[in-house]
Coordinates of C-alpha atoms in Angstrom, one line a residue:
X945 CA -46.4 115.2 98.5
X946 CA -44.6 111.9 98.0
X947 CA -45.4 109.1 100.5
X948 CA -43.3 105.9 100.7
X949 CA -45.3 103.3 102.5
X950 CA -43.0 100.4 103.5
X951 CA -44.3 97.0 104.3
X952 CA -43.8 96.0 107.9
X953 CA -42.2 92.6 108.5
X954 CA -39.5 90.8 106.5
X955 CA -40.0 89.2 103.2
X956 CA -39.1 85.6 102.6
X957 CA -36.1 86.8 100.4
X958 CA -34.8 88.9 103.3
X959 CA -35.2 86.0 105.8
X960 CA -33.4 83.7 103.4
X961 CA -30.6 86.3 102.9
X962 CA -30.2 86.5 106.6
X963 CA -30.1 82.7 106.9
X964 CA -27.3 82.5 104.4
X965 CA -25.4 85.2 106.2
X966 CA -25.9 83.3 109.5
X967 CA -24.7 80.0 108.0
X968 CA -21.5 81.6 106.7
X969 CA -20.7 83.3 110.0
X970 CA -21.4 80.1 111.9
X971 CA -19.3 78.0 109.6
X972 CA -16.3 80.3 110.1
X973 CA -16.8 80.3 113.8
X974 CA -16.9 76.5 113.9
X975 CA -13.8 76.3 111.7
X976 CA -12.0 78.6 114.2
X977 CA -13.2 76.5 117.1
X978 CA -11.8 73.3 115.5
X979 CA -14.7 70.9 115.8
X980 CA -18.5 70.6 116.2
X981 CA -21.3 68.1 116.4
X982 CA -23.7 68.7 113.5
X983 CA -26.7 67.3 115.4
X984 CA -25.7 68.8 118.7
X985 CA -26.1 72.3 120.1
X986 CA -23.1 73.5 118.1
X987 CA -24.7 72.5 114.8
X988 CA -28.1 73.8 115.7
X989 CA -27.7 77.2 113.9
X990 CA -26.6 75.5 110.7
X991 CA -29.5 73.1 110.8
X992 CA -32.1 75.9 111.5
X993 CA -30.7 78.2 108.8
X994 CA -30.8 75.4 106.2
X995 CA -34.3 74.4 107.2
X996 CA -35.4 78.1 107.0
X997 CA -33.7 78.5 103.7
X998 CA -35.0 75.3 102.1
X999 CA -32.7 75.7 99.0
X1000 CA -34.0 74.5 95.7
X1001 CA -31.2 72.0 95.3
X1002 CA -32.3 70.2 98.5
X1003 CA -35.9 69.9 97.4
X1004 CA -38.2 68.6 100.2
X1005 CA -35.6 69.0 103.1
X1006 CA -38.2 70.9 105.1
X1007 CA -40.9 68.1 104.7
X1008 CA -41.3 64.8 106.5
X1009 CA -40.6 62.7 103.4
X1010 CA -37.0 62.1 102.4
X1011 CA -35.4 64.1 99.5
X1012 CA -34.1 61.8 96.8
X1013 CA -32.8 64.1 94.1
X1014 CA -31.0 66.2 96.7
X1015 CA -29.5 63.1 98.3
X1016 CA -28.1 62.0 94.9
X1017 CA -26.7 65.4 94.3
X1018 CA -24.9 65.4 97.7
X1019 CA -23.6 61.8 97.6
X1020 CA -22.1 62.4 94.2
X1021 CA -20.0 65.2 95.8
X1022 CA -19.0 63.4 98.9
X1023 CA -16.8 60.3 99.3
X1024 CA -18.4 56.9 99.0
X1025 CA -18.9 55.4 102.5
X1026 CA -19.2 58.7 104.4
X1027 CA -22.7 57.8 105.5
X1028 CA -21.0 55.1 107.7
X1029 CA -18.6 57.5 109.5
X1030 CA -19.2 59.1 112.9
X1031 CA -16.0 61.2 112.6
X1032 CA -15.3 63.4 109.6
X1033 CA -12.0 65.2 109.6
X1034 CA -11.3 68.0 107.2
X1035 CA -7.6 68.3 106.6
X1036 CA -5.0 70.1 104.4
X1037 CA -2.8 68.1 102.1
X1038 CA -0.9 66.4 104.9
X1039 CA 0.8 63.4 103.2
X1040 CA -2.0 60.8 103.1
X1041 CA -1.3 60.4 99.4
X1042 CA 2.0 58.8 100.3
X1043 CA 0.4 56.3 102.7
X1044 CA -1.3 52.9 102.4
X1045 CA -4.7 54.7 102.4
X1046 CA -6.4 54.6 99.1
X1047 CA -7.8 57.9 97.8
X1048 CA -11.5 58.0 97.4
X1049 CA -12.5 60.7 94.8
X1050 CA -16.2 61.6 94.6
X1051 CA -17.6 61.3 91.0
X1052 CA -18.7 65.1 90.8
X1053 CA -16.0 66.8 92.8
X1054 CA -12.2 66.3 92.4
X1055 CA -11.1 66.0 96.0
X1056 CA -9.0 63.3 97.7
X1057 CA -10.7 61.6 100.6
X1058 CA -9.3 58.8 102.8
X1059 CA -11.2 56.2 104.9
X1060 CA -9.0 56.0 108.0
X1061 CA -11.0 53.3 109.7
X1062 CA -14.5 52.0 110.2
X1063 CA -15.5 55.3 111.9
X1064 CA -13.4 58.0 110.3
X1065 CA -13.3 59.7 106.9
X1066 CA -10.7 62.4 106.1
X1067 CA -11.5 64.9 103.4
X1068 CA -8.6 67.0 101.9
X1069 CA -9.3 70.7 101.5
X1070 CA -7.0 72.3 98.9
X1071 CA -9.4 74.8 97.3
X1072 CA -10.0 77.2 100.2
X1073 CA -13.0 78.3 102.1
X1074 CA -15.6 77.8 99.4
X1075 CA -14.8 74.1 99.5
X1076 CA -15.3 74.0 103.3
X1077 CA -18.7 75.8 103.0
X1078 CA -19.7 73.4 100.2
X1079 CA -18.9 70.3 102.3
X1080 CA -20.4 71.5 105.5
X1081 CA -23.7 72.5 103.8
X1082 CA -23.9 69.0 102.1
X1083 CA -23.2 67.3 105.4
X1084 CA -25.8 69.3 107.3
X1085 CA -28.3 68.3 104.6
X1086 CA -27.2 64.6 105.0
X1087 CA -27.6 64.6 108.8
X1088 CA -31.0 66.4 108.7
X1089 CA -32.2 63.6 106.3
X1090 CA -30.7 61.0 108.6
X1091 CA -32.8 62.2 111.5
X1092 CA -36.0 62.1 109.3
X1093 CA -35.3 58.4 108.9
X1094 CA -34.7 57.8 112.6
X1095 CA -37.9 59.6 113.5
X1096 CA -39.9 57.3 111.2
X1097 CA -38.4 54.0 112.5
X1098 CA -38.0 54.4 116.3
X1099 CA -41.0 53.2 118.3
X1100 CA -40.0 54.0 121.9
X1101 CA -37.2 55.4 124.1
X1102 CA -35.5 52.0 124.4
X1103 CA -34.8 52.1 120.6
X1104 CA -37.2 49.5 119.4
X1105 CA -37.8 49.9 115.7
X1106 CA -40.6 49.3 113.2
X1107 CA -40.7 46.1 111.1
X1108 CA -39.8 48.0 107.9
X1109 CA -36.4 48.9 109.5
X1110 CA -35.6 45.4 110.6
X1111 CA -36.3 44.1 107.0
X1112 CA -34.1 46.8 105.5
X1113 CA -31.3 45.9 108.0
X1114 CA -31.6 42.2 107.0
X1115 CA -31.3 43.1 103.3
X1116 CA -28.2 45.4 103.8
X1117 CA -26.4 43.1 106.1
X1118 CA -27.0 40.0 104.0
X1119 CA -23.8 38.7 102.4
X1120 CA -25.7 37.2 99.5
X1121 CA -26.4 39.0 96.2
X1122 CA -30.0 40.2 96.2
X1123 CA -32.4 38.6 93.7
X1124 CA -34.9 40.9 91.9
X1125 CA -37.6 39.7 94.2
X1126 CA -35.5 40.4 97.4
X1127 CA -34.6 43.8 96.0
X1128 CA -38.2 44.8 95.4
X1129 CA -39.2 43.6 98.8
X1130 CA -36.3 45.8 100.3
X1131 CA -37.4 48.7 98.2
X1132 CA -41.0 48.4 99.5
X1133 CA -39.8 48.6 103.1
X1134 CA -37.4 51.5 102.3
X1135 CA -40.2 53.4 100.6
X1136 CA -42.2 53.3 103.7
X1137 CA -39.3 54.5 105.8
X1138 CA -38.6 57.4 103.5
X1139 CA -42.2 58.4 102.9
X1140 CA -41.8 57.8 99.2
X1141 CA -43.6 55.6 96.7
X1142 CA -42.3 52.3 95.4
X1143 CA -42.2 53.8 92.0
X1144 CA -40.1 56.8 93.1
X1145 CA -37.5 54.6 94.7
X1146 CA -37.4 52.1 91.8
X1147 CA -36.7 55.1 89.4
X1148 CA -34.0 56.5 91.7
X1149 CA -32.4 53.1 92.5
X1150 CA -30.1 52.7 89.4
X1151 CA -28.9 56.4 89.7
X1152 CA -27.3 55.6 93.1
X1153 CA -25.8 52.2 92.1
X1154 CA -22.1 51.7 91.5
X1155 CA -20.4 48.7 90.0
X1156 CA -19.1 47.5 93.3
X1157 CA -22.2 48.5 95.2
X1158 CA -25.4 47.9 93.1
X1159 CA -27.7 48.2 96.3
X1160 CA -26.0 51.5 97.3
X1161 CA -29.3 53.3 97.9
X1162 CA -30.4 50.7 100.5
X1163 CA -26.9 51.0 102.0
X1164 CA -27.0 54.8 102.3
X1165 CA -30.5 54.8 103.9
X1166 CA -29.6 52.1 106.4
X1167 CA -26.3 53.8 107.6
X1168 CA -27.8 57.3 107.7
X1169 CA -30.6 55.9 109.8
X1170 CA -28.4 53.7 112.0
X1171 CA -26.2 56.5 113.1
X1172 CA -29.1 58.8 113.6
X1173 CA -30.7 56.2 115.8
X1174 CA -27.5 55.9 117.8
X1175 CA -27.4 59.7 118.3
X1176 CA -31.0 59.7 119.4
X1177 CA -30.9 56.7 121.8
X1178 CA -27.3 56.6 123.0
X1179 CA -26.4 60.3 122.5
X1180 CA -23.3 59.2 120.5
X1181 CA -23.1 62.3 118.3
X1182 CA -21.3 62.4 114.9
X1183 CA -18.4 64.9 114.9
X1184 CA -16.8 67.1 112.3
X1185 CA -13.2 68.2 113.0
X1186 CA -10.8 70.6 111.2
X1187 CA -7.1 69.7 111.4
X1188 CA -4.7 72.2 113.1
X1189 CA -2.6 72.3 109.8
X1190 CA -5.7 73.1 107.7
X1191 CA -6.7 75.9 110.2
X1192 CA -3.1 77.3 110.1
X1193 CA -2.8 77.1 106.2
X1194 CA -6.2 78.4 105.1
X1195 CA -6.1 81.8 103.4
X1196 CA -2.3 81.8 102.7
X1197 CA -2.5 80.8 99.0
X1198 CA -0.2 77.9 99.6
X1199 CA -1.6 75.7 96.8
X1200 CA -2.2 78.6 94.5
X1201 CA 1.4 79.8 94.8
X1202 CA 2.9 76.3 94.0
X1203 CA 0.5 76.0 91.1
X1204 CA 1.4 79.5 89.6
X1205 CA 5.2 78.9 90.1
X1206 CA 5.0 75.6 88.3
X1207 CA 3.3 77.3 85.3
X1208 CA 5.7 80.2 85.1
X1209 CA 8.7 77.7 85.3
X1210 CA 7.2 75.9 82.3
X1211 CA 6.7 79.1 80.4
X1212 CA 10.4 80.0 81.1
X1213 CA 11.7 76.6 80.1
X1214 CA 9.9 76.9 76.7
X1215 CA 10.9 80.4 76.0
X1216 CA 7.4 81.8 76.3
X1217 CA 7.6 84.1 79.3
X1218 CA 8.0 87.3 77.3
X1219 CA 5.5 86.5 74.5
X1220 CA 1.9 88.0 74.5
X1221 CA -0.2 85.8 76.8
X1222 CA -4.0 85.2 76.6
X1223 CA -5.5 83.5 79.7
X1224 CA -8.7 81.5 79.3
X1225 CA -10.5 79.8 82.3
X1226 CA -12.5 77.0 80.7
X1227 CA -12.7 73.2 80.5
X1228 CA -9.8 71.1 79.2
X1229 CA -11.3 70.2 75.8
X1230 CA -13.0 73.1 74.1
X1231 CA -10.0 75.2 73.1
X1232 CA -7.9 72.1 72.1
X1233 CA -10.8 70.6 70.0
X1234 CA -11.5 74.0 68.4
X1235 CA -7.9 74.4 67.3
X1236 CA -7.1 70.8 66.3
X1237 CA -10.2 68.6 65.7
X1238 CA -10.6 69.7 62.1
X1239 CA -7.0 68.9 61.2
X1240 CA -6.7 65.7 63.3
X1241 CA -9.9 63.9 62.2
X1242 CA -10.1 62.4 58.7
X1243 CA -12.7 60.5 56.7
X1244 CA -16.2 60.1 58.1
X1245 CA -15.4 62.0 61.3
X1246 CA -14.2 65.1 59.4
X1247 CA -17.4 65.1 57.2
X1248 CA -19.8 65.6 60.1
X1249 CA -21.2 68.9 61.0
X1250 CA -18.5 70.5 63.4
X1251 CA -20.9 70.5 66.3
X1252 CA -21.6 66.8 65.8
X1253 CA -17.8 66.2 65.9
X1254 CA -17.6 68.2 69.2
X1255 CA -20.5 66.1 70.6
X1256 CA -18.7 62.9 69.7
X1257 CA -15.5 64.3 71.3
X1258 CA -17.4 65.1 74.5
X1259 CA -18.5 61.5 74.9
X1260 CA -16.0 59.6 77.1
X1261 CA -16.7 56.4 75.1
X1262 CA -15.0 57.9 72.1
X1263 CA -11.5 57.6 73.5
X1264 CA -9.9 56.8 70.1
X1265 CA -11.2 60.1 68.6
X1266 CA -10.2 62.1 71.6
X1267 CA -6.7 60.6 71.7
X1268 CA -6.2 61.6 68.0
X1269 CA -7.0 65.2 68.7
X1270 CA -4.9 65.3 71.8
X1271 CA -1.9 63.6 70.0
X1272 CA -2.2 66.2 67.2
X1273 CA -2.3 69.0 69.8
X1274 CA 0.8 67.8 71.7
X1275 CA 2.7 67.5 68.4
X1276 CA 1.8 71.0 67.3
X1277 CA 2.6 73.3 70.2
X1278 CA 0.4 72.2 73.1
X1279 CA 1.9 71.7 76.6
X1280 CA -0.1 69.8 79.1
X1281 CA 0.5 70.4 82.8
X1282 CA -1.5 68.0 85.1
X1283 CA -1.8 69.5 88.5
X1284 CA 0.2 68.2 91.4
X1285 CA -0.2 71.3 93.7
X1286 CA -3.6 70.3 95.1
X1287 CA -5.6 73.0 93.4
X1288 CA -7.0 70.4 91.0
X1289 CA -6.7 72.9 88.2
X1290 CA -4.9 71.4 85.2
X1291 CA -3.3 73.5 82.5
X1292 CA -2.9 73.6 78.7
X1293 CA -0.5 76.0 77.1
X1294 CA -0.7 76.6 73.3
X1295 CA 2.2 78.1 71.4
X1296 CA 0.4 79.6 68.3
X1297 CA 3.8 79.8 66.5
X1298 CA 3.6 76.0 66.1
X1299 CA 0.0 75.8 64.9
X1300 CA -0.8 75.4 61.2
X1301 CA -3.8 77.7 60.9
X1302 CA -4.7 76.3 57.5
X1303 CA -5.9 73.2 59.2
X1304 CA -8.1 75.1 61.7
X1305 CA -11.4 77.1 61.6
X1306 CA -9.5 80.3 62.2
X1307 CA -7.4 82.9 60.4
X1308 CA -4.3 84.4 62.3
X1309 CA -2.3 86.9 60.3
X1310 CA 0.5 87.7 62.8
X1311 CA 3.8 86.6 61.3
X1312 CA 6.4 87.8 63.8
X1313 CA 7.1 84.9 66.1
X1314 CA 7.9 87.1 69.1
X1315 CA 4.4 88.7 68.7
X1316 CA 2.5 85.4 68.3
X1317 CA 0.0 84.6 71.0
X1318 CA 0.6 82.1 73.8
X1319 CA -2.8 80.8 74.8
X1320 CA -3.0 79.6 78.4
X1321 CA -6.0 77.5 79.4
X1322 CA -6.7 76.8 83.1
X1323 CA -9.5 74.4 84.3
X1324 CA -12.4 75.7 86.3
X1325 CA -11.6 77.1 89.7
X1326 CA -14.0 76.7 92.7
X1327 CA -15.4 79.7 94.4
X1328 CA -12.8 81.8 96.3
X1329 CA -10.1 79.7 94.8
X1330 CA -10.5 81.8 91.6
X1331 CA -9.0 84.7 93.4
X1332 CA -6.2 82.7 94.9
X1333 CA -5.0 81.1 91.7
X1334 CA -5.3 84.1 89.3
X1335 CA -3.9 86.5 91.9
X1336 CA -0.7 84.3 92.2
X1337 CA -0.5 83.7 88.4
X1338 CA -0.5 87.5 87.5
X1339 CA 2.3 88.3 89.9
X1340 CA 5.8 88.9 88.2
X1341 CA 8.3 86.1 88.1
X1342 CA 11.9 86.5 89.3
X1343 CA 14.5 85.2 86.8
X1344 CA 18.2 85.9 87.7
X1345 CA 17.2 88.5 90.3
X1346 CA 15.2 90.3 87.7
X1347 CA 11.4 90.7 87.9
X1348 CA 9.7 89.7 84.7
X1349 CA 6.0 90.9 84.3
X1350 CA 3.9 88.7 82.2
X1351 CA 2.6 90.4 79.0
X1352 CA -1.1 89.5 79.6
X1353 CA -3.1 90.8 76.7
X1354 CA -6.5 89.3 77.7
X1355 CA -8.3 87.2 80.3
X1356 CA -11.3 85.3 79.3
X1357 CA -13.6 83.4 81.7
X1358 CA -16.0 80.8 80.4
X1359 CA -18.1 78.9 82.9
X1360 CA -21.3 77.2 83.8
X1361 CA -23.9 79.2 85.7
X1362 CA -27.6 79.1 86.8
X1363 CA -29.8 81.2 84.6
X1364 CA -32.9 83.1 85.9
X1365 CA -34.5 83.7 82.5
X1366 CA -34.2 81.0 79.8
X1367 CA -33.1 77.4 80.2
X1368 CA -30.3 74.9 80.1
X1369 CA -27.8 75.6 77.3
X1370 CA -28.6 79.3 76.9
X1371 CA -25.7 81.8 77.1
X1372 CA -25.2 84.7 79.6
X1373 CA -23.0 87.7 78.9
X1374 CA -22.3 89.7 82.2
X1375 CA -21.8 93.4 82.3
X1376 CA -20.9 93.3 86.1
X1377 CA -20.6 90.9 89.0
X1378 CA -22.2 91.4 92.4
X1379 CA -20.9 89.5 95.4
X1380 CA -23.9 87.9 97.2
X1381 CA -24.6 89.2 100.7
X1382 CA -22.8 92.4 100.1
X1383 CA -23.1 95.5 97.9
X1384 CA -19.7 94.8 96.5
X1385 CA -19.9 95.1 92.8
X1386 CA -17.4 94.8 89.9
X1387 CA -18.5 96.5 86.7
X1388 CA -16.2 96.0 83.7
X1389 CA -16.0 96.4 79.9
X1390 CA -16.8 93.0 78.5
X1391 CA -15.2 92.4 75.1
X1392 CA -17.9 89.9 74.4
X1393 CA -21.4 91.3 73.8
X1394 CA -24.8 89.8 73.0
X1395 CA -24.4 90.9 69.4
X1396 CA -21.4 88.7 69.0
X1397 CA -23.5 85.6 69.6
X1398 CA -26.8 86.5 68.0
X1399 CA -26.5 84.3 64.9
X1400 CA -25.0 81.3 66.7
X1401 CA -28.2 79.3 67.3
X1402 CA -28.3 79.8 71.0
X1403 CA -30.4 82.2 73.2
X1404 CA -28.3 85.0 74.7
X1405 CA -29.0 87.2 77.7
X1406 CA -27.0 90.2 78.8
X1407 CA -27.0 91.8 82.3
X1408 CA -25.6 91.6 85.8
X1409 CA -24.6 88.3 87.4
X1410 CA -24.4 87.4 91.1
X1411 CA -21.3 85.6 92.5
X1412 CA -23.0 83.5 95.2
X1413 CA -21.4 82.1 98.3
X1414 CA -22.7 78.6 97.3
X1415 CA -25.0 77.4 94.6
X1416 CA -26.5 74.9 97.1
X1417 CA -27.9 77.7 99.3
X1418 CA -30.1 79.5 96.8
X1419 CA -33.9 79.3 97.0
X1420 CA -36.7 80.7 94.7
X1421 CA -37.4 83.7 96.9
X1422 CA -33.8 85.0 96.8
X1423 CA -33.5 84.3 93.0
X1424 CA -36.8 86.0 92.3
X1425 CA -35.5 89.1 94.2
X1426 CA -32.3 89.0 92.2
X1427 CA -34.3 88.8 88.9
X1428 CA -36.9 91.5 89.7
X1429 CA -34.8 94.0 91.5
X1430 CA -33.0 96.9 89.9
X1431 CA -29.8 94.9 90.0
X1432 CA -31.1 93.3 86.7
X1433 CA -29.6 89.9 87.5
X1434 CA -29.7 87.3 84.7
X1435 CA -27.7 84.5 86.4
X1436 CA -25.7 83.2 89.3
X1437 CA -22.3 81.6 89.5
X1438 CA -19.5 81.2 92.1
X1439 CA -16.2 82.6 90.6
X1440 CA -16.8 85.8 88.6
X1441 CA -16.3 88.4 91.4
X1442 CA -13.3 86.5 92.7
X1443 CA -11.6 86.6 89.2
X1444 CA -12.5 90.2 88.6
X1445 CA -11.1 91.2 92.0
X1446 CA -7.7 89.5 91.1
X1447 CA -7.7 91.2 87.7
X1448 CA -8.5 94.7 89.1
X1449 CA -5.8 94.3 91.8
X1450 CA -3.2 93.2 89.3
X1451 CA -4.0 95.7 86.6
X1452 CA -5.1 98.9 88.5
X1453 CA -3.5 98.6 92.0
X1454 CA -0.3 96.4 91.8
X1455 CA 0.7 97.2 88.3
X1456 CA 1.6 93.5 87.7
X1457 CA -0.1 93.5 84.3
X1458 CA -1.2 96.0 81.7
X1459 CA -4.0 98.3 82.9
X1460 CA -5.7 98.0 79.5
X1461 CA -5.9 94.2 79.7
X1462 CA -9.0 93.0 77.8
X1463 CA -11.6 91.0 79.8
X1464 CA -14.1 88.6 78.5
X1465 CA -16.8 86.8 80.4
X1466 CA -19.4 84.3 79.1
X1467 CA -21.4 81.6 80.8
X1468 CA -23.7 78.8 79.6
X1469 CA -26.6 77.7 81.6
X1470 CA -26.3 74.4 83.5
X1471 CA -29.7 74.9 85.1
X1472 CA -32.5 77.2 85.8
X1473 CA -33.0 77.1 89.6
X1474 CA -36.4 79.0 89.2
X1475 CA -37.9 76.1 87.2
X1476 CA -39.3 73.1 89.0
X1477 CA -37.2 70.1 87.8
X1478 CA -34.6 72.6 86.4
X1479 CA -32.1 72.7 89.2
X1480 CA -28.7 71.1 89.2
X1481 CA -30.0 68.2 91.3
X1482 CA -32.3 67.2 88.3
X1483 CA -29.2 66.1 86.4
X1484 CA -26.4 67.3 84.1
X1485 CA -26.5 69.2 80.8
X1486 CA -25.7 66.2 78.7
X1487 CA -25.1 67.2 75.0
X1488 CA -27.1 70.4 75.4
X1489 CA -24.0 72.0 76.9
X1490 CA -21.8 71.2 73.8
X1491 CA -23.1 73.9 71.4
X1492 CA -22.9 76.9 73.8
X1493 CA -19.5 75.8 75.0
X1494 CA -18.0 75.8 71.5
X1495 CA -19.9 78.9 70.4
X1496 CA -18.3 80.9 73.2
X1497 CA -14.9 79.3 72.7
X1498 CA -14.9 80.1 69.0
X1499 CA -15.8 83.8 69.7
X1500 CA -13.0 84.1 72.4
X1501 CA -10.4 82.6 70.0
X1502 CA -11.6 84.8 67.0
X1503 CA -11.2 87.9 69.2
X1504 CA -7.7 86.8 70.3
X1505 CA -6.5 86.1 66.8
X1506 CA -8.0 89.3 65.4
X1507 CA -7.0 91.7 68.2

């Protein structure tokens, strides 16, 4: 007799999964409502769910002490000055770019934001729901941290504050440039307020600093605390609103359609519409450098190991080298389309009929011009935006009242992802994508396999990958469940299931492209969220991302040229 004893009560992974689901349902409800107060009753579910989740990226959010790495991660993705604003308005592209307002673009997220006045910040949403979820999650973290500060500095109900707060206020409001001594005194008081050591704050200080705001960490802590104190004492709550135009437009592929139409018009203009097309979702340098670096760089630069050359090209300081390669590419068949649709997805189109392959690392034997590949590279999409853009791109184009179907031979997706076994810079080859929070799964035949990359000097893992609703919502318990369960998950990312949904719809349901379109997916690890100190908040990949990026790019291009 077989018995199946089930544990009573819910595991931490199940609680976390429910918390993520609750957050998403709540965020959609608040969006439909049009506004909410994050630290009021309407924001309570979001706060409680985030504190129950305690995602790895937000570190010590559930503890009394302030979280510094998580704070840096968040402020890098939100507009400078948002900590001073009591009104945050999420809008569509509503014409602010044509006004006197200066666009503020966060360093780690390409989105246009506008400071309307002392109290209000507008954030333009052009990438769909995933972008809204991302912003609301970060803002919830920010406001939870702000109330930690207010709890530590308010002495009584009248709003009297501790001496540390008064000293911080004097330092922030001072019009003079701080001396080293004054800065260290201010750091001492701030460390007390945050429940952190002087050493921890001294180490974090330069990471927050900008050229025009060297004391930015003090500034952020002061304004977060100041607005939280006003919420506590005067009940003047911060408010997040969603503009009526944003609520009306969301989900209608408005930006994706404009983006796709621009690209198809460019293909038509250059006589490339009816040529075989290979789509690659990747960054804006690896395909260009793989095809043109060898031929464009002479002398000492050309004698380096090819990966050293790629490392040099990935450094923004080497603008002369980069410009040489880009100039060579533009002279030999590359068309660059900088995005104006609002998707923030730039495009490169490579006409292989114009490339001299003797100056490249590749052999391409096709001699008939009409059969020569057109390689179409699109920058990374963001979450659900992957479906919107690819779905629109794969639709036929109408020329002179005739529908022309694109001859899409292959679609390759290269991206960054979190790895659950291994470390930064390792490579993951998925065999299927699962959509988090559902049993929706997208198995596919991946033209890339582990064997293709075995001798490339990087560790390679093969298995299932989870397309998560947001990387900033994952905690160790959920990730351990993914890894240990029979789903056999090797990593997590945000776009795979959305891309595959668009590919399957176009090839198997709508008949927009060939049913036998070849599909390639490969990811390189930007972080290991199961490792302490290995999350995205611990810093970027640096040069460790160069080798896997180019190894994957090379394999994709070899398969295109030899297919």
